[in-house]
Coordinates of C-alpha atoms in Angstrom, one line a residue:
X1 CA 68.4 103.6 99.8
X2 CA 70.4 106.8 98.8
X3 CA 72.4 106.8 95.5
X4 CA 75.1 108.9 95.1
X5 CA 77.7 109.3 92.2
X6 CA 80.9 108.7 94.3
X7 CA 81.7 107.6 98.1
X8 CA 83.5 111.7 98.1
X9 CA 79.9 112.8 97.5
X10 CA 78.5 110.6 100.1
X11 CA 81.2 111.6 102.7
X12 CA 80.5 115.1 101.8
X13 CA 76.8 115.1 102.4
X14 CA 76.4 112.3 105.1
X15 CA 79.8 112.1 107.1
X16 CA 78.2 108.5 108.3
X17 CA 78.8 107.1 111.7
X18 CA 78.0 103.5 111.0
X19 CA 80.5 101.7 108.1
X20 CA 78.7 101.8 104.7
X21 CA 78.5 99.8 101.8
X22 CA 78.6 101.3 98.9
X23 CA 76.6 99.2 96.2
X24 CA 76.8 99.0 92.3
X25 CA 74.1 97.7 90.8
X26 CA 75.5 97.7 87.2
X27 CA 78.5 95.3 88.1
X28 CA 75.9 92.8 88.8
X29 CA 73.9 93.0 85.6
X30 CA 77.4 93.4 83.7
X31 CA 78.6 90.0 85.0
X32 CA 75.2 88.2 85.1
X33 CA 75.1 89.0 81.1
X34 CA 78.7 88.0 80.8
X35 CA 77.7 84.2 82.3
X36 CA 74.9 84.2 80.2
X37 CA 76.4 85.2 77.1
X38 CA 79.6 83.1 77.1
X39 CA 78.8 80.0 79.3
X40 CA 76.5 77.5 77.7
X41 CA 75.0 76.7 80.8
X42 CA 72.4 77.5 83.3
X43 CA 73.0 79.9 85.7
X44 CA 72.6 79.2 89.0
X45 CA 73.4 82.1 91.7
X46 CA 75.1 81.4 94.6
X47 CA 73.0 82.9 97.2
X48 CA 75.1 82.8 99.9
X49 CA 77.8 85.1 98.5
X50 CA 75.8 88.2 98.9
X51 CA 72.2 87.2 100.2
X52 CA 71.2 91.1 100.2
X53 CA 67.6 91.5 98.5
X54 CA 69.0 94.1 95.6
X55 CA 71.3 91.2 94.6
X56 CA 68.6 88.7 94.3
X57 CA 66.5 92.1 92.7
X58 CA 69.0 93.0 90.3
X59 CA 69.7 89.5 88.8
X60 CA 66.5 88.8 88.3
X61 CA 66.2 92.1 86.2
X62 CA 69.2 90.8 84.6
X63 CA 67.5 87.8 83.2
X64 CA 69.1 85.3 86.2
X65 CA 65.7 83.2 87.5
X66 CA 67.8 80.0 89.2
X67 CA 69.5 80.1 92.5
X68 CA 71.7 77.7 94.4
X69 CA 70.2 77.9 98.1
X70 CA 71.6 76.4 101.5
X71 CA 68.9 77.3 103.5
X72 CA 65.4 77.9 104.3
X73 CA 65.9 81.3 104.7
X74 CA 68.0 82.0 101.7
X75 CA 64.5 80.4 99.9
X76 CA 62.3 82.1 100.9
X77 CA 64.6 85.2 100.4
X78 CA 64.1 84.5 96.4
X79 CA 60.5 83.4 96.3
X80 CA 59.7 86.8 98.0
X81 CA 61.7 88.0 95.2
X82 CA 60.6 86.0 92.5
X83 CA 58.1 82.9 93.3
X84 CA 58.4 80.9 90.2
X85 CA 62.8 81.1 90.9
X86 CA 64.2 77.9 89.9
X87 CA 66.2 76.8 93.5
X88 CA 68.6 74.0 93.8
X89 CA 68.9 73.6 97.7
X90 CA 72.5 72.6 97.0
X91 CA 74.0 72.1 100.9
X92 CA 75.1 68.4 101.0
X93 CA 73.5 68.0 104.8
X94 CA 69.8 69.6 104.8
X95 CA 67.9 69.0 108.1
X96 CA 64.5 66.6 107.4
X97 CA 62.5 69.7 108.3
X98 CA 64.5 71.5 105.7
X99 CA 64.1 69.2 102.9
X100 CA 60.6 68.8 104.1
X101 CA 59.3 72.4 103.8
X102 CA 61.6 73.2 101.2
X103 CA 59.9 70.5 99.2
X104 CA 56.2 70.3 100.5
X105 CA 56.0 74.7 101.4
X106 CA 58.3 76.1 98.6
X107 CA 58.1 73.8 95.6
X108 CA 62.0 72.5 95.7
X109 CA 62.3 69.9 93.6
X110 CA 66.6 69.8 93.4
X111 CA 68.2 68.7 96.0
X112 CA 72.1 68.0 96.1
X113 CA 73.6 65.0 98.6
X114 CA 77.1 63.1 99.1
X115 CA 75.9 60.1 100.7
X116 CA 73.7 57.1 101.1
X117 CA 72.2 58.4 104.5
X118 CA 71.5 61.4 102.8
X119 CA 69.9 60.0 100.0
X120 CA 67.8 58.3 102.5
X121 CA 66.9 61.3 104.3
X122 CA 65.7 63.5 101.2
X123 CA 63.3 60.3 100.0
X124 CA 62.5 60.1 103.9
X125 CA 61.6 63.9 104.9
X126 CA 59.8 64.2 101.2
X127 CA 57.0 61.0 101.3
X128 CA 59.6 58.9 98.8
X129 CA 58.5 61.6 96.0
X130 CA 59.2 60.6 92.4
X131 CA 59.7 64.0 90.7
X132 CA 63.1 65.1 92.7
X133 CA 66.1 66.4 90.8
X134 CA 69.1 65.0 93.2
X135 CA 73.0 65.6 92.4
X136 CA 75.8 64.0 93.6
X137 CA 77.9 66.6 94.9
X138 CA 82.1 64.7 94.1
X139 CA 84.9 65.7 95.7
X140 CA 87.6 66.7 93.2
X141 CA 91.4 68.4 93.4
X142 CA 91.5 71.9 94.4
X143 CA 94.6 72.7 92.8
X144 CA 94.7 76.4 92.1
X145 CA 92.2 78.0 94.7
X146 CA 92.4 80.2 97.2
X147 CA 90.1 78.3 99.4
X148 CA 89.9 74.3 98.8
X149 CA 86.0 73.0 99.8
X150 CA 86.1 69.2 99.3
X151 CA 87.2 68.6 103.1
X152 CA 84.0 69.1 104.4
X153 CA 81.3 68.0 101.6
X154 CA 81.7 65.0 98.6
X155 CA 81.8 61.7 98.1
X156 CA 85.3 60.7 97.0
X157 CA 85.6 59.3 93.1
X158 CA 86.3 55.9 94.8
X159 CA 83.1 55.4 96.7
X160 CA 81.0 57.5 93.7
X161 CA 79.8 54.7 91.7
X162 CA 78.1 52.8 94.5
X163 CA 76.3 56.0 95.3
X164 CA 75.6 57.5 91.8
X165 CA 74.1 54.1 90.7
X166 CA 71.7 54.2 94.5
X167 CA 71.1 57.7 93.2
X168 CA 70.1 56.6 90.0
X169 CA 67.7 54.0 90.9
X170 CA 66.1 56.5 93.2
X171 CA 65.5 59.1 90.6
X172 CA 61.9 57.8 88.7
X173 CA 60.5 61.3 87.0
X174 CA 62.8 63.6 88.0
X175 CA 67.0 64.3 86.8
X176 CA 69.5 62.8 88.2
X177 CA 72.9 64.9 88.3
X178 CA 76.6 65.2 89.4
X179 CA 78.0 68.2 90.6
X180 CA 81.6 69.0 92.2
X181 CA 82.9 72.7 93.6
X182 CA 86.7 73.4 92.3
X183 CA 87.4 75.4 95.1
X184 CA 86.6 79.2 95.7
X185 CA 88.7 81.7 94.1
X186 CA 89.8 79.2 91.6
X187 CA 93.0 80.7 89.7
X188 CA 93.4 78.1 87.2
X189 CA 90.5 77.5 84.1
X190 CA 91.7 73.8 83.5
X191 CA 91.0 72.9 87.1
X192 CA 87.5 73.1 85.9
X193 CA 87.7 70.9 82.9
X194 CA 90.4 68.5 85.4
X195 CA 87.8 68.0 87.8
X196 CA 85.4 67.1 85.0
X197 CA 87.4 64.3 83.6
X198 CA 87.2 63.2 87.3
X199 CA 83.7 62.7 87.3
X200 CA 83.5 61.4 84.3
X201 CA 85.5 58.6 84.8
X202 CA 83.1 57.8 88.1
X203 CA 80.1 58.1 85.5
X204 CA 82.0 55.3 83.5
X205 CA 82.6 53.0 86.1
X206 CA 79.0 53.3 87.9
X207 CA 77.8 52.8 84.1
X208 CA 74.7 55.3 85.1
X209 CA 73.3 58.4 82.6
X210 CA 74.0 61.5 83.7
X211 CA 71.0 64.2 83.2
X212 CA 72.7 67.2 84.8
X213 CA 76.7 68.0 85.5
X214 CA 77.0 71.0 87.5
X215 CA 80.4 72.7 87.9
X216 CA 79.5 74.2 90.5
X217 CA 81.1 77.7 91.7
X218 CA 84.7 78.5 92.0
X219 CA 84.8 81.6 89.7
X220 CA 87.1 84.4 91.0
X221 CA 86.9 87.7 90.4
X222 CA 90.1 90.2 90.9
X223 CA 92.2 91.0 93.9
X224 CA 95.5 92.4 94.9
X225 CA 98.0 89.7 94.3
X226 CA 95.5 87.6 92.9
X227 CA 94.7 88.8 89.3
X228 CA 93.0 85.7 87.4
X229 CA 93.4 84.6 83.8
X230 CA 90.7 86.0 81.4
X231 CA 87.1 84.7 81.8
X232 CA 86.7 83.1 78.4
X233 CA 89.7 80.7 79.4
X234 CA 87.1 79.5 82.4
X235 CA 84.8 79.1 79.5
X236 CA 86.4 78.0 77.2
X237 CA 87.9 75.0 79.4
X238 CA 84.8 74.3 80.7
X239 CA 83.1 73.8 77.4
X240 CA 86.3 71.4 76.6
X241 CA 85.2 69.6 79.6
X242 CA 81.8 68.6 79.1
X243 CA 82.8 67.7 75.7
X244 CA 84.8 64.8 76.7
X245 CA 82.6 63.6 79.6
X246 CA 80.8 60.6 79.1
X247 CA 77.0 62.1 79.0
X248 CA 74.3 62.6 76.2
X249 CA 73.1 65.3 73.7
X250 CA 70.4 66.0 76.2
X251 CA 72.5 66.4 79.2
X252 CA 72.3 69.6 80.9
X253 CA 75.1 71.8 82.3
X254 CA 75.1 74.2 85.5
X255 CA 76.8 76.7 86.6
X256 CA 77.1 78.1 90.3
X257 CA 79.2 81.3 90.5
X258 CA 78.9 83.3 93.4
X259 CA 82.1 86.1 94.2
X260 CA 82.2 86.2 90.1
X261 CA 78.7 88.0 89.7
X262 CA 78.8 90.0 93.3
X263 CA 82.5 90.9 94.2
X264 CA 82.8 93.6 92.4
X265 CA 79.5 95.3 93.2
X266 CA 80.3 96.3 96.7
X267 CA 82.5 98.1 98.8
X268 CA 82.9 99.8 102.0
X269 CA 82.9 103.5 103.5
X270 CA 84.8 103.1 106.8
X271 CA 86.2 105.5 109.3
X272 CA 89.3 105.8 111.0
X273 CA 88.6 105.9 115.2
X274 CA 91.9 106.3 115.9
X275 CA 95.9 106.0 115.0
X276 CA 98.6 104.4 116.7
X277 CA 102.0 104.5 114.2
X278 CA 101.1 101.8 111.2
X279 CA 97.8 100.5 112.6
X280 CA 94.3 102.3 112.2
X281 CA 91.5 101.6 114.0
X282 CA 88.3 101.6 112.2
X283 CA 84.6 101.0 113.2
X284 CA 84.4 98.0 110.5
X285 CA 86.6 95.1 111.2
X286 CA 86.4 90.6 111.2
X287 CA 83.6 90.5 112.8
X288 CA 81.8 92.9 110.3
X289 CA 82.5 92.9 106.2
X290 CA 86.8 92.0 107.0
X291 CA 86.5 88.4 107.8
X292 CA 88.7 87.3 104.4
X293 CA 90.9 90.5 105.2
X294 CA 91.5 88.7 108.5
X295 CA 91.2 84.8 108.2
X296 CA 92.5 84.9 105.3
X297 CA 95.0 87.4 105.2
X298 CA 93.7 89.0 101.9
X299 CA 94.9 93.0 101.5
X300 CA 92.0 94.8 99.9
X301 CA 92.5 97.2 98.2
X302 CA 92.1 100.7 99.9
X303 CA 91.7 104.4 99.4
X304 CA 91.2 107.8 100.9
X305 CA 87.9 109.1 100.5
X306 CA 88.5 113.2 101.7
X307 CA 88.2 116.5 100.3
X308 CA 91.9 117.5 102.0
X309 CA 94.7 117.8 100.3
X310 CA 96.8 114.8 101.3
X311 CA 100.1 113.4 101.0
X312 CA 101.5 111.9 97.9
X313 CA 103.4 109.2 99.9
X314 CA 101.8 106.1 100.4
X315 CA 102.6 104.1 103.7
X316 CA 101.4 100.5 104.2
X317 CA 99.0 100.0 107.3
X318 CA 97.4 97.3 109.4
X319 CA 93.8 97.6 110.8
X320 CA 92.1 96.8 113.7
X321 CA 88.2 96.3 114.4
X322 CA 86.2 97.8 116.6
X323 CA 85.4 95.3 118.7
X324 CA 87.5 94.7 121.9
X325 CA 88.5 91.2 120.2
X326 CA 92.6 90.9 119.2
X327 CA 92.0 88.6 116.6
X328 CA 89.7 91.5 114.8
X329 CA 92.7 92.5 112.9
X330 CA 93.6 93.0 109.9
X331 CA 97.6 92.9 108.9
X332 CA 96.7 93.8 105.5
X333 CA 99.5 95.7 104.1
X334 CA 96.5 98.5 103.3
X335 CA 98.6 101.5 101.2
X336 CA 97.1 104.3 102.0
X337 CA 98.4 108.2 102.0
X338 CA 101.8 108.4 105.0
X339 CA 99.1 111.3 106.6
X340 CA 95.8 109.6 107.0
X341 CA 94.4 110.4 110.3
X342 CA 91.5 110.5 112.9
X343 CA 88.2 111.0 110.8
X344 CA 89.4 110.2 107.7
X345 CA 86.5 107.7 105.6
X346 CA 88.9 104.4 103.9
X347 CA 87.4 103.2 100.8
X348 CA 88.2 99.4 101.1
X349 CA 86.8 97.4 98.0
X350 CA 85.8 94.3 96.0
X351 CA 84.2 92.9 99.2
X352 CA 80.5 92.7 97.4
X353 CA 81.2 88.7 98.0
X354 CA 81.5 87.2 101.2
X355 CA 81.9 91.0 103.0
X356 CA 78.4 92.4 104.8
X357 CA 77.4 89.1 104.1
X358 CA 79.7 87.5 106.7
X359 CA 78.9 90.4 109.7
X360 CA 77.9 89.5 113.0
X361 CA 76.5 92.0 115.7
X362 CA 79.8 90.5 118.3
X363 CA 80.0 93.7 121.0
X364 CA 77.4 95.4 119.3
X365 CA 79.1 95.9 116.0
X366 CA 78.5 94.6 112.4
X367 CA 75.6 96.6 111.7
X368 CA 76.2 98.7 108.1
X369 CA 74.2 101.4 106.1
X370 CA 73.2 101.0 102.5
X371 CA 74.1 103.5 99.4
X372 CA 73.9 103.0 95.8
X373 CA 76.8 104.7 93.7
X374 CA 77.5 105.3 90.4
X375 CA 81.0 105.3 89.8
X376 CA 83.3 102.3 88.7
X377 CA 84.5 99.5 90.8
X378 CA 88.0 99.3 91.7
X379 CA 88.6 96.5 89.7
X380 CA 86.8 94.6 87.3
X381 CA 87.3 91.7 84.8
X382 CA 84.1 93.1 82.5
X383 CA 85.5 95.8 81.5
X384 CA 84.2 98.5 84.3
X385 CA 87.3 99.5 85.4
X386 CA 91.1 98.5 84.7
X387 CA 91.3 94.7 85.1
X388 CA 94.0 94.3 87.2
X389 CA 95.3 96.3 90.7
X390 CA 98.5 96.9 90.6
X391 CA 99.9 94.8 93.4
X392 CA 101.7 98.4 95.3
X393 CA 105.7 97.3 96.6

């Protein structure tokens, strides 16, 4: 992969045809020390939010050695990395070949679940082995995210003591655990230690000892319009929480973020195909690294990358794909200079989270080149660049 000091120096020498993302390294080591300094917890990596190979490369260099996998694939992604990883294959609904090769072929021993058939399954698929880790993923309020993910996955307090208590009877050498997910872009630190009194009062009524509570992910990192409180408060409440839950001095504490160690590591180099009044066309779009820029509506934060001199005005624009797909649009606003034009290369950034790692190859698009560069992200909430973006008009 090239590196580069700045995407102007990469436009200068390359001119690329294919959208590129633009990786810093040193935003994921700066957050993967952050966790690991202020969060007493283990740190669990979220694969999923960025499952490129110098992710799982550069945490690893950064002292991160467990991983919160979903797959196969996203397993043996870190043992070719690193083979003695420590992986949770935390996805609620695992497959019995799954569990069975993750278990038998890859040395998975932690396997997360959110109900009784489940349970069964993992036992089943695994020859009813007695050194599994397995955690009760809970469904708790979502109050203050961006993206609320106890619809699909966890058992409801309710109906968690009848479970945890199965749970606990299975569990002979291994750990049992709880875990719960907040919700993804999480903007409020006491929704973490909320959802914890939550659980604990399921511990209480199920009576059961708790080895492991995982918090799961949930940490957000910075956006325009969505600038969250300061990280300690997440730690800070967090800690608070596991005070107060009902568990022992041995119990052990997890921690899953994904979009808090990776979003700001990434962004990407796109081109402008055409102009038509307020919308630009560009050869990245939904179906590549602008799926949260679309579904979700989020406006990324944008710049011109050019050598010309352009206009001081800034003029809010929409963007459009290139696939021949109408929903590939994004209605941003994107503020960029009143003159951009034909050619021009849009810097569009935070999207090391849930951006390449979400591109498809619909109508032959989606495919991205790789560049390291070595200048600040756009945002950052360690210190790499001012905290917030100013939310423009």
């Amino acid at each position: 992969m090239h590196s580069y000091q700045s995407p102007l120096d990469l436009v200068r020498e390359r001119s690329p045809e294919r959208p590129v993302a633009l990786v810093r390294r040193r935003s994921v080591s700066v957050a993967a020390r952050w966790f690991q300094d202020n969060l007493n917890a283990d740190v669990f990596y979220a694969v999923k939010a960025n499952p490129s190979r110098w992710v799982i490369e550069t945490l690893v260099e950064s002292g991160v050695t467990a991983f919160d996998v979903a797959s196969l694939a996203e397993i043996e992604l870190v043992r070719s990395v690193l083979p003695d990883a420590r992986l949770a294959f935390m996805h609620p609904v695992k497959s019995r070949s799954a569990i069975s090769k993750a278990y038998f072929d890859h040395g998975v021993r932690t396997f997360s679940l959110d109900c009784q058939d489940e349970l069964d399954k993992i036992l089943d698929a695994t020859g009813q082995a007695t050194d599994l880790n397995l955690v009760v993923r809970m469904a708790v309020s979502a109050d203050g995210a961006a993206y609320t993910l106890s619809g699909k996955f966890g058992v409801s307090v309710d109906q968690a003591p009848t479970l945890l208590m199965a749970v606990r009877r299975a569990v002979k050498d291994g750990l049992m655990g709880v875990s719960f997910h907040v919700g993804s872009q999480c903007m409020r630190p006491t929704a973490f230690q909320a959802a914890m009194a939550q659980v604990g009062r399921a511990i209480s009524r199920a009576g059961v000892i708790v080895d492991i509570v995982d918090v799961g992910g949930g940490f957000p990192s910075v956006y325009p319009g969505m600038v969250p409180p300061d990280m300690s408060e997440y730690a800070d409440a967090i800690h608070r929480g596991f005070a107060e839950m009902p568990v022992s001095e041995t119990t052990e504490l997890w921690c899953e973020p994904g979009r808090a160690l990776v979003a700001e590591s990434s962004s990407v180099l796109a081109r402008v195909e055409l102009r038509k009044g307020d919308a630009l066309y560009l050869n990245d779009g939904s179906y590549g690294s602008l799926f949260d820029a679309t579904h979700s509506r989020w406006p990324f934060p944008t710049k011109l990358v050019s050598d010309r001199e352009v206009s001081g005005d800034l003029k809010a624009f929409r963007f459009y794909g290139p696939t021949c797909d109408s929903i590939d649009h994004m209605p941003g606003p994107f503020w960029l200079p009143a003159d951009v034009a034909e050619g021009d290369f849009i810097e569009i950034g935070m999207l090391g989270a849930y951006g390449v790692a979400m591109s498809t190859g619909f109508n032959g698009y989606g495919e991205h080149d790789l560049a390291f560069v070595e200048d600040a992200p756009m945002a950052s909430l360690y210190g790499l660049a001012p905290r917030s973006i100013p939310t423009v008009r």
